[in-house]
mmCIF file of C-alpha atoms in Angstrom:
data_model
loop_
_atom_site.group_PDB
_atom_site.id
_atom_site.type_symbol
_atom_site.label_atom_id
_atom_site.label_comp_id
_atom_site.label_asym_id
_atom_site.label_seq_id
_atom_site.Cartn_x
_atom_site.Cartn_y
_atom_site.Cartn_z
ATOM 1 C CA MET X 104 12.123 27.333 12.084
ATOM 2 C CA ALA X 105 10.827 24.788 12.936
ATOM 3 C CA ASP X 106 11.198 20.669 12.135
ATOM 4 C CA VAL X 107 9.219 20.421 9.565
ATOM 5 C CA MET X 108 7.107 16.926 8.614
ATOM 6 C CA ILE X 109 5.399 16.488 5.592
ATOM 7 C CA LEU X 110 2.325 14.134 6.607
ATOM 8 C CA THR X 111 0.083 13.423 2.817
ATOM 9 C CA GLY X 112 -2.688 11.726 3.482
ATOM 10 C CA ALA X 113 -5.655 12.892 5.827
ATOM 11 C CA GLY X 114 -6.708 9.306 7.738
ATOM 12 C CA GLN X 115 -5.943 6.932 10.439
ATOM 13 C CA ILE X 116 -2.758 5.510 9.468
ATOM 14 C CA GLY X 117 -0.589 8.442 9.139
ATOM 15 C CA MET X 118 -2.452 10.913 11.634
ATOM 16 C CA ALA X 119 -1.818 7.774 14.324
ATOM 17 C CA ILE X 120 2.405 7.390 12.656
ATOM 18 C CA ALA X 121 2.498 11.528 12.765
ATOM 19 C CA ARG X 122 1.177 11.185 16.651
ATOM 20 C CA ARG X 123 3.327 9.149 17.409
ATOM 21 C CA VAL X 124 6.938 10.581 16.002
ATOM 22 C CA GLY X 125 5.174 14.548 14.755
ATOM 23 C CA PHE X 126 5.267 16.067 18.600
ATOM 24 C CA GLY X 127 7.795 19.508 18.996
ATOM 25 C CA MET X 128 7.559 19.269 14.771
ATOM 26 C CA LYS X 129 5.133 21.606 12.749
ATOM 27 C CA ILE X 130 3.460 19.263 10.676
ATOM 28 C CA VAL X 131 2.301 20.157 7.481
ATOM 29 C CA ILE X 132 -1.154 18.341 6.075
ATOM 30 C CA GLY X 133 -2.003 17.557 2.743
ATOM 31 C CA ASP X 134 -5.280 15.816 1.322
ATOM 32 C CA LYS X 135 -7.264 15.897 -1.984
ATOM 33 C CA SER X 136 -9.973 17.133 0.619
ATOM 34 C CA LEU X 137 -8.525 20.746 2.493
ATOM 35 C CA ALA X 138 -12.712 19.440 4.901
ATOM 36 C CA ASN X 139 -10.728 15.544 5.678
ATOM 37 C CA ALA X 140 -7.085 17.478 6.329
ATOM 38 C CA GLN X 141 -8.942 20.475 8.656
ATOM 39 C CA VAL X 142 -10.189 17.356 10.854
ATOM 40 C CA ILE X 143 -6.865 15.838 11.651
ATOM 41 C CA ALA X 144 -4.825 18.790 11.687
ATOM 42 C CA ASP X 145 -8.057 19.992 13.952
ATOM 43 C CA THR X 146 -7.783 17.553 16.475
ATOM 44 C CA MET X 147 -3.688 17.212 16.783
ATOM 45 C CA ASN X 148 -3.821 20.568 17.528
ATOM 46 C CA LYS X 149 -6.708 19.898 20.411
ATOM 47 C CA ALA X 150 -3.869 17.096 21.305
ATOM 48 C CA GLY X 151 -0.723 19.964 21.545
ATOM 49 C CA PHE X 152 0.508 19.448 18.203
ATOM 50 C CA ASP X 153 0.991 21.752 15.750
ATOM 51 C CA VAL X 154 -0.103 21.263 12.691
ATOM 52 C CA THR X 155 -1.655 22.869 9.121
ATOM 53 C CA PRO X 156 -3.988 21.632 6.821
ATOM 54 C CA VAL X 157 -3.273 22.137 2.816
ATOM 55 C CA VAL X 158 -4.568 21.197 -0.681
ATOM 56 C CA MET X 159 -2.870 18.191 -2.596
ATOM 57 C CA ASP X 160 -3.829 16.365 -5.029
ATOM 58 C CA LEU X 161 -1.314 13.639 -4.798
ATOM 59 C CA ALA X 162 -1.662 12.944 -8.523
ATOM 60 C CA SER X 163 -0.284 16.290 -9.891
ATOM 61 C CA ARG X 164 3.082 16.693 -9.759
ATOM 62 C CA THR X 165 2.438 20.674 -9.406
ATOM 63 C CA SER X 166 -0.339 20.365 -6.932
ATOM 64 C CA ILE X 167 3.191 17.906 -4.785
ATOM 65 C CA LYS X 168 5.279 20.624 -5.147
ATOM 66 C CA ALA X 169 3.260 23.465 -4.016
ATOM 67 C CA LEU X 170 2.463 21.494 -0.822
ATOM 68 C CA ILE X 171 6.758 20.924 -0.371
ATOM 69 C CA ALA X 172 7.387 25.034 -0.673
ATOM 70 C CA ASN X 173 4.667 25.552 1.519
ATOM 71 C CA ALA X 174 6.303 23.549 4.522
ATOM 72 C CA GLN X 175 8.931 24.847 3.993
ATOM 73 C CA THR X 176 8.209 28.254 4.925
ATOM 74 C CA TYR X 177 7.841 26.590 8.877
ATOM 75 C CA GLY X 178 11.882 25.145 8.882
ATOM 76 C CA PRO X 179 13.867 22.300 7.096
ATOM 77 C CA ILE X 180 12.564 19.402 6.231
ATOM 78 C CA LYS X 181 12.644 15.964 8.097
ATOM 79 C CA LEU X 182 10.324 13.753 8.226
ATOM 80 C CA LEU X 183 7.443 12.266 5.688
ATOM 81 C CA VAL X 184 5.111 10.030 5.990
ATOM 82 C CA ASN X 185 3.036 9.214 2.739
ATOM 83 C CA ALA X 186 -0.376 7.720 3.882
ATOM 84 C CA ALA X 187 -1.898 9.042 0.484
ATOM 85 C CA GLY X 188 -3.670 6.855 -2.241
ATOM 86 C CA VAL X 189 -7.230 5.238 -3.261
ATOM 87 C CA SER X 190 -8.578 2.389 -2.620
ATOM 88 C CA PRO X 191 -9.904 -0.990 -5.836
ATOM 89 C CA SER X 192 -12.934 -0.054 -4.722
ATOM 90 C CA GLN X 193 -12.847 3.248 -4.408
ATOM 91 C CA ALA X 194 -11.171 4.138 -7.745
ATOM 92 C CA ALA X 195 -11.297 3.365 -11.412
ATOM 93 C CA VAL X 196 -8.026 2.088 -13.066
ATOM 94 C CA ALA X 197 -6.071 4.992 -14.771
ATOM 95 C CA GLN X 198 -6.926 6.820 -11.325
ATOM 96 C CA VAL X 199 -5.026 4.228 -9.170
ATOM 97 C CA LEU X 200 -2.215 4.296 -11.561
ATOM 98 C CA GLN X 201 -2.179 7.494 -11.753
ATOM 99 C CA VAL X 202 -2.254 8.672 -7.996
ATOM 100 C CA ASP X 203 -0.875 5.304 -6.502
ATOM 101 C CA LEU X 204 1.502 4.739 -8.927
ATOM 102 C CA TYR X 205 2.667 7.499 -10.484
ATOM 103 C CA GLY X 206 1.920 10.083 -7.511
ATOM 104 C CA THR X 207 3.744 8.517 -5.190
ATOM 105 C CA ALA X 208 6.805 8.657 -7.934
ATOM 106 C CA VAL X 209 6.804 12.235 -8.376
ATOM 107 C CA LEU X 210 6.685 12.996 -4.307
ATOM 108 C CA LEU X 211 8.964 10.908 -3.177
ATOM 109 C CA GLU X 212 10.821 12.073 -6.048
ATOM 110 C CA GLU X 213 10.509 15.667 -4.878
ATOM 111 C CA VAL X 214 10.624 15.225 -1.248
ATOM 112 C CA GLY X 215 13.710 13.609 -2.438
ATOM 113 C CA GLN X 216 15.687 16.945 -3.385
ATOM 114 C CA VAL X 217 14.563 18.741 0.404
ATOM 115 C CA MET X 218 14.910 16.105 3.045
ATOM 116 C CA ALA X 219 17.839 17.765 5.244
ATOM 117 C CA GLN X 220 19.962 15.600 6.405
ATOM 118 C CA GLY X 221 19.562 13.356 9.320
ATOM 119 C CA GLY X 222 16.097 13.379 7.545
ATOM 120 C CA ALA X 223 13.656 10.213 7.518
ATOM 121 C CA GLY X 224 10.318 9.316 5.942
ATOM 122 C CA VAL X 225 7.984 6.209 5.220
ATOM 123 C CA THR X 226 5.189 5.593 1.828
ATOM 124 C CA ILE X 227 2.482 2.977 2.654
ATOM 125 C CA SER X 228 1.940 1.016 -0.582
ATOM 126 C CA SER X 229 0.240 -2.930 1.250
ATOM 127 C CA GLN X 230 0.651 -6.349 1.448
ATOM 128 C CA SER X 231 -1.294 -6.742 -2.224
ATOM 129 C CA GLY X 232 1.761 -5.773 -4.451
ATOM 130 C CA HIS X 233 2.722 -9.282 -2.246
ATOM 131 C CA ARG X 234 -0.293 -10.904 -4.693
ATOM 132 C CA MET X 235 -0.111 -12.014 -7.719
ATOM 133 C CA PRO X 236 2.589 -13.193 -10.090
ATOM 134 C CA ALA X 237 6.511 -12.316 -9.615
ATOM 135 C CA LEU X 238 7.510 -9.874 -12.601
ATOM 136 C CA THR X 239 10.576 -9.351 -14.415
ATOM 137 C CA PRO X 240 13.531 -8.429 -13.125
ATOM 138 C CA LYS X 241 13.773 -6.260 -16.026
ATOM 139 C CA GLN X 242 9.881 -5.001 -15.453
ATOM 140 C CA ASP X 243 10.890 -4.417 -11.392
ATOM 141 C CA ALA X 244 14.121 -2.043 -12.496
ATOM 142 C CA GLN X 245 11.831 -0.829 -15.095
ATOM 143 C CA LEU X 246 9.151 -0.015 -12.231
ATOM 144 C CA ALA X 247 12.179 1.222 -9.921
ATOM 145 C CA LEU X 248 13.845 3.142 -11.978
ATOM 146 C CA THR X 249 11.657 4.408 -15.599
ATOM 147 C CA PRO X 250 11.873 8.630 -14.897
ATOM 148 C CA THR X 251 8.768 8.607 -13.321
ATOM 149 C CA GLU X 252 7.596 11.419 -16.458
ATOM 150 C CA GLU X 253 7.504 8.022 -18.993
ATOM 151 C CA LEU X 254 6.183 5.385 -16.065
ATOM 152 C CA LEU X 255 3.046 5.233 -17.727
ATOM 153 C CA ASN X 256 4.302 4.907 -20.598
ATOM 154 C CA LEU X 257 5.278 0.924 -19.846
ATOM 155 C CA ASP X 258 3.719 -1.483 -21.676
ATOM 156 C CA PHE X 259 3.013 -3.649 -18.237
ATOM 157 C CA LEU X 260 0.706 -0.761 -17.482
ATOM 158 C CA GLN X 261 -1.046 0.243 -20.263
ATOM 159 C CA PRO X 262 -5.210 -0.498 -19.707
ATOM 160 C CA ALA X 263 -5.279 -3.524 -21.775
ATOM 161 C CA ASN X 264 -1.872 -5.580 -19.556
ATOM 162 C CA ILE X 265 -4.830 -4.807 -16.779
ATOM 163 C CA ARG X 266 -7.382 -6.766 -16.070
ATOM 164 C CA ASP X 267 -9.091 -4.715 -13.052
ATOM 165 C CA SER X 268 -8.881 -1.711 -10.399
ATOM 166 C CA LEU X 269 -7.321 -4.064 -8.149
ATOM 167 C CA HIS X 270 -4.899 -5.661 -10.214
ATOM 168 C CA ALA X 271 -3.892 -1.970 -11.076
ATOM 169 C CA TYR X 272 -3.640 -1.159 -7.290
ATOM 170 C CA GLN X 273 -0.806 -4.737 -7.134
ATOM 171 C CA LEU X 274 1.024 -2.865 -9.335
ATOM 172 C CA ALA X 275 0.960 0.194 -8.161
ATOM 173 C CA LYS X 276 1.647 -1.006 -5.292
ATOM 174 C CA ARG X 277 5.070 -3.409 -6.487
ATOM 175 C CA CYS X 278 6.006 -0.181 -7.957
ATOM 176 C CA ASN X 279 5.845 1.979 -4.153
ATOM 177 C CA GLU X 280 8.343 -0.459 -3.365
ATOM 178 C CA LYS X 281 11.030 -0.746 -6.298
ATOM 179 C CA ARG X 282 10.378 2.792 -5.734
ATOM 180 C CA VAL X 283 11.543 2.964 -2.484
ATOM 181 C CA MET X 284 14.822 1.107 -2.401
ATOM 182 C CA ALA X 285 15.474 3.255 -6.118
ATOM 183 C CA GLU X 286 15.118 5.920 -3.961
ATOM 184 C CA ALA X 287 16.497 5.495 -0.961
ATOM 185 C CA VAL X 288 19.428 4.810 -2.897
ATOM 186 C CA LYS X 289 18.916 9.299 -3.731
ATOM 187 C CA TRP X 290 18.147 10.394 0.079
ATOM 188 C CA GLY X 291 21.015 7.639 1.382
ATOM 189 C CA LYS X 292 23.896 10.545 -0.755
ATOM 190 C CA LYS X 293 22.076 13.237 1.729
ATOM 191 C CA GLY X 294 22.257 11.502 4.571
ATOM 192 C CA ALA X 295 18.194 10.554 5.151
ATOM 193 C CA ARG X 296 16.339 7.150 4.800
ATOM 194 C CA LEU X 297 13.233 5.660 2.554
ATOM 195 C CA ASN X 298 11.889 2.644 4.040
ATOM 196 C CA ASP X 299 7.770 1.169 2.668
ATOM 197 C CA ILE X 300 5.547 0.093 5.582
ATOM 198 C CA ALA X 301 3.288 -2.331 3.962
ATOM 199 C CA PRO X 302 0.057 -2.726 5.418
ATOM 200 C CA GLY X 303 -3.155 -5.635 5.310
ATOM 201 C CA ILE X 304 -5.863 -4.644 6.548
ATOM 202 C CA ILE X 305 -6.067 -2.903 8.699
ATOM 203 C CA VAL X 306 -9.393 -0.631 10.423
ATOM 204 C CA THR X 307 -10.549 2.463 9.116
ATOM 205 C CA PRO X 308 -12.612 4.133 7.020
ATOM 206 C CA LEU X 309 -11.043 3.107 3.834
ATOM 207 C CA ALA X 310 -11.173 -0.895 5.084
ATOM 208 C CA LEU X 311 -14.615 -0.265 5.515
ATOM 209 C CA ASP X 312 -14.819 0.937 1.933
ATOM 210 C CA GLU X 313 -14.046 -2.479 0.948
ATOM 211 C CA PHE X 314 -15.990 -4.188 3.409
ATOM 212 C CA ASN X 315 -18.358 -3.145 2.145
ATOM 213 C CA GLY X 316 -17.766 -2.793 -1.852
ATOM 214 C CA PRO X 317 -17.267 -5.510 -3.979
ATOM 215 C CA ARG X 318 -14.449 -7.965 -2.664
ATOM 216 C CA GLY X 319 -16.176 -7.324 0.615
ATOM 217 C CA ASP X 320 -16.713 -10.606 1.171
ATOM 218 C CA PHE X 321 -12.544 -11.757 0.109
ATOM 219 C CA TYR X 322 -11.650 -9.032 2.302
ATOM 220 C CA LYS X 323 -12.712 -10.563 5.915
ATOM 221 C CA ASP X 324 -12.339 -14.080 4.682
ATOM 222 C CA MET X 325 -8.094 -12.448 4.384
ATOM 223 C CA PHE X 326 -7.948 -11.887 7.959
ATOM 224 C CA ALA X 327 -10.280 -14.074 9.299
ATOM 225 C CA LYS X 328 -7.906 -16.801 7.698
ATOM 226 C CA SER X 329 -4.539 -15.073 9.095
ATOM 227 C CA PRO X 330 -2.478 -16.491 11.828
ATOM 228 C CA ALA X 331 -3.622 -13.715 13.639
ATOM 229 C CA GLY X 332 -7.023 -13.946 13.163
ATOM 230 C CA ARG X 333 -7.962 -10.752 12.827
ATOM 231 C CA PRO X 334 -7.401 -7.117 11.282
ATOM 232 C CA GLY X 335 -4.796 -4.953 12.574
ATOM 233 C CA THR X 336 -4.780 -1.116 13.931
ATOM 234 C CA ALA X 337 -3.253 1.993 12.651
ATOM 235 C CA ASP X 338 -1.233 2.384 15.963
ATOM 236 C CA GLU X 339 -0.256 -1.323 15.502
ATOM 237 C CA VAL X 340 1.411 0.356 11.880
ATOM 238 C CA ALA X 341 2.131 3.656 13.910
ATOM 239 C CA ASN X 342 4.752 0.504 15.617
ATOM 240 C CA VAL X 343 6.632 -0.556 13.137
ATOM 241 C CA ALA X 344 6.462 3.857 11.707
ATOM 242 C CA GLU X 345 8.216 5.374 14.803
ATOM 243 C CA LEU X 346 10.938 2.178 14.987
ATOM 244 C CA LEU X 347 12.102 3.163 10.465
ATOM 245 C CA LEU X 348 11.414 7.242 11.365
ATOM 246 C CA GLN X 349 13.380 7.839 14.556
ATOM 247 C CA PRO X 350 17.010 6.909 15.875
ATOM 248 C CA ALA X 351 16.376 3.954 16.236
ATOM 249 C CA GLY X 352 16.482 2.859 12.211
ATOM 250 C CA SER X 353 19.006 4.573 11.631
ATOM 251 C CA PHE X 354 20.485 1.534 9.380
ATOM 252 C CA ILE X 355 17.427 0.672 7.742
ATOM 253 C CA THR X 356 16.780 2.081 4.563
ATOM 254 C CA GLY X 357 15.491 0.710 1.748
ATOM 255 C CA SER X 358 13.362 -1.295 2.541
ATOM 256 C CA THR X 359 9.429 -2.770 3.599
ATOM 257 C CA PHE X 360 8.204 -4.385 5.769
ATOM 258 C CA LEU X 361 5.105 -5.504 6.014
ATOM 259 C CA ILE X 362 2.313 -5.880 8.654
ATOM 260 C CA ASP X 363 -0.723 -8.113 7.623
ATOM 261 C CA GLY X 364 -0.595 -10.236 10.236
ATOM 262 C CA GLY X 365 0.803 -12.937 7.913
ATOM 263 C CA ALA X 366 -1.875 -13.287 5.562
ATOM 264 C CA THR X 367 0.130 -13.326 3.188
ATOM 265 C CA ALA X 368 2.199 -16.305 4.436
ATOM 266 C CA ALA X 369 -1.421 -17.912 4.371
ATOM 267 C CA TYR X 370 -1.584 -16.935 0.886
ATOM 268 C CA PHE X 371 1.237 -18.817 -0.010
ATOM 269 C CA TYR X 372 1.634 -21.579 1.815
ATOM 270 C CA GLY X 373 -1.745 -21.724 4.359
ATOM 271 C CA ASP X 374 -5.772 -21.575 4.450
ATOM 272 C CA LEU X 375 -5.359 -18.408 1.786
ATOM 273 C CA GLN X 376 -3.910 -20.327 -1.139
ATOM 274 C CA PRO X 377 -6.188 -18.944 -3.634
ATOM 275 C CA GLU X 378 -7.357 -21.960 -7.019
ATOM 276 C CA SER X 379 -6.631 -18.916 -9.050
ATOM 277 C CA PRO X 380 -4.544 -15.669 -9.420
ATOM 278 C CA GLN X 381 -6.235 -12.689 -7.091
#
């Protein structure tokens, strides 16, 4: 039996984190596309890791539980890296909410029930959750604490109250951060930790889709006018994840870390200030 890492989402950010902290562990990678998971598994296995790809649909509790059960056959679950999701250019409002909001909440809940003592998790949200007006304290509490199966029934998550898929994505990522705070309290009772990373524009195939999508100019302008003046890399996200998942980060839990080259700062107080809310 080996310590197990669950990695959800067969993308560059998840792989970068897994390569940084997954050595010596059994890594079970779940993705809606088995072919995508197999590509990442093959790349990592040829680099000396032990990775098994499986199908997992983040929008389905049954699928998430099957992934967890598979992972448990190899040993105790010690690490979770959740990098699964859809982008606002890839999906409609309902799918963004079902996958990024509901699915992430279910994953954190289900993994939290089986996470081994001393374990740790990170979930990937987005700087986008910081680029909309503050919600009310009541709404924040609802995102954090509403039972998962009731989340999508919240009034402010109904289609009539959501402008477009980007607004849905922002709400989903805000929910991710609030959910991490609430789940970290539960995980702590098992001696485990949970944190959130909110990347800005990171060069991945997903980001390239965004650059070529309807909001491509907006995103290019964002990183050009940010203090860093460039997009980030998956390995820079992994730098922070390594701290959060290792003993050096043992006093950090329930937190969100912006990794956006200062784009959020520029959005509120610099060259990216909008004429109207984005």
